[in-house]
XYZ file of N, CA and C in Angstrom:
162
model
N 0.527 -1.188 0.177
C -0.005 0.336 0.161
C 0.871 1.179 0.003
N 0.493 2.305 -0.883
C 1.039 3.962 -1.039
C 1.264 4.298 0.404
N 1.352 5.146 -0.106
C 1.435 6.192 1.160
C -0.039 7.056 0.936
N -0.137 7.168 -0.155
C -1.624 8.494 -0.513
C -2.680 6.848 -0.427
N -2.512 5.960 -0.923
C -3.882 5.293 -0.486
C -3.574 4.868 1.153
N -2.561 4.791 2.544
C -2.837 4.854 3.392
C -3.336 5.580 3.902
N -3.479 6.413 3.254
C -3.764 8.126 4.180
C -5.240 8.458 4.249
N -5.154 8.123 2.794
C -6.830 8.384 2.437
C -7.454 7.645 2.687
N -7.546 5.979 2.768
C -8.232 4.918 3.086
C -8.769 5.240 4.947
N -7.317 5.972 5.686
C -7.188 6.116 7.419
C -8.555 7.085 7.198
N -8.363 7.748 6.804
C -9.205 9.283 7.008
C -10.582 8.860 6.527
N -10.476 7.806 5.377
C -11.995 7.285 5.331
C -12.440 6.402 5.951
N -11.765 5.926 6.881
C -12.237 4.722 8.277
C -12.336 5.417 9.295
N -11.932 6.341 9.743
C -12.306 7.280 10.154
C -11.174 7.984 11.456
N -9.929 7.870 10.536
C -9.279 8.691 11.480
C -8.907 9.080 11.411
N -8.216 10.593 12.635
C -8.191 11.940 12.358
C -6.374 12.143 12.174
N -6.869 13.043 11.098
C -6.149 13.803 10.016
C -5.054 14.743 11.411
N -5.113 14.677 12.095
C -3.716 15.535 12.984
C -2.897 14.098 13.995
N -3.536 13.231 14.216
C -3.083 11.779 14.453
C -2.092 11.804 13.557
N -2.956 11.225 12.145
C -1.843 11.149 10.774
C -0.158 11.783 10.697
N -0.915 13.059 11.002
C 0.202 14.263 10.155
C 1.206 14.011 11.586
N 0.566 13.722 12.545
C 2.098 13.697 13.729
C 2.639 12.255 13.436
N 1.744 10.981 13.119
C 2.571 9.691 12.435
C 3.667 9.938 11.024
N 3.678 11.037 10.787
C 4.308 11.015 9.485
C 3.869 11.662 8.060
N 2.371 12.112 8.336
C 1.652 12.168 6.900
C 1.961 13.937 7.158
N 2.409 14.677 5.728
C 2.809 15.824 5.872
C 2.161 16.813 6.857
N 2.981 17.315 7.373
C 2.044 18.060 8.089
C 1.410 19.502 7.938
N 2.197 20.045 6.766
C 1.697 21.395 5.806
C 0.223 20.959 4.758
N -0.640 21.508 4.889
C -2.092 21.190 4.170
C -1.636 20.885 2.754
N -1.136 22.158 2.238
C -0.403 21.955 0.881
C 0.342 21.003 0.497
N 0.948 20.157 1.486
C 1.843 19.093 0.800
C 0.718 18.081 1.078
N 0.278 17.901 2.221
C -1.004 17.125 2.136
C -2.135 16.707 1.690
N -2.415 17.922 0.681
C -3.243 17.779 -0.616
C -2.965 16.757 -1.116
N -2.066 16.270 -1.595
C -0.703 15.889 -2.867
C -1.616 14.203 -2.485
N -1.834 13.819 -1.156
C -1.072 11.969 -0.957
C -2.976 12.418 -0.725
N -4.226 12.665 -1.237
C -5.255 12.729 -0.302
C -6.129 12.431 -1.932
N -7.436 11.387 -1.793
C -8.190 11.471 -3.150
C -9.227 11.499 -2.439
N -10.046 12.404 -1.849
C -11.241 12.526 -1.516
C -12.506 12.030 -2.114
N -13.534 11.355 -2.277
C -14.378 11.458 -3.312
C -15.859 11.934 -2.687
N -16.009 12.077 -3.628
C -17.934 13.282 -3.291
C -18.499 12.045 -2.605
N -18.541 10.653 -2.914
C -19.276 9.926 -2.021
C -19.107 10.212 -0.619
N -17.713 10.196 -0.588
C -16.738 10.449 1.338
C -17.599 11.686 1.523
N -17.949 12.618 0.691
C -17.440 14.533 1.213
C -19.085 14.109 1.709
N -20.544 13.277 0.744
C -22.019 13.395 1.450
C -21.942 12.330 2.860
N -21.013 11.380 2.528
C -21.054 10.187 4.274
C -20.514 11.601 5.157
N -19.691 12.524 5.239
C -19.360 12.977 6.180
C -20.450 14.330 6.587
N -20.485 14.846 5.462
C -22.036 16.214 5.632
C -22.507 15.306 6.553
N -23.210 13.894 5.650
C -24.878 12.926 6.862
C -24.333 13.310 7.925
N -23.081 12.739 8.384
C -23.147 12.016 9.862
C -23.226 12.829 10.556
N -22.644 14.251 9.818
C -22.096 15.471 10.440
C -23.800 15.928 11.064
N -24.434 16.054 9.947
C -25.936 16.514 10.448
C -26.468 15.602 10.714
N -26.354 14.289 10.522
C -27.323 13.540 10.935
C -27.978 13.612 12.935
N -26.417 14.824 13.173
C -26.517 14.294 14.590
C -27.032 16.451 15.111
N -27.563 16.474 14.229
C -28.727 17.687 14.981
C -29.818 17.472 14.790
């Protein structure tokens, strides 16, 4: 598994971004962005999970 896949899958499974950064993921958002592949389906799930709590 490459770094991009690990970071993206970890986030999709619920890992905290700050924890990933402390474990060696790029700390600057600009550098981290190239390792992330966030799909529209994942964005929708995050929004639903967030707003279903309200």
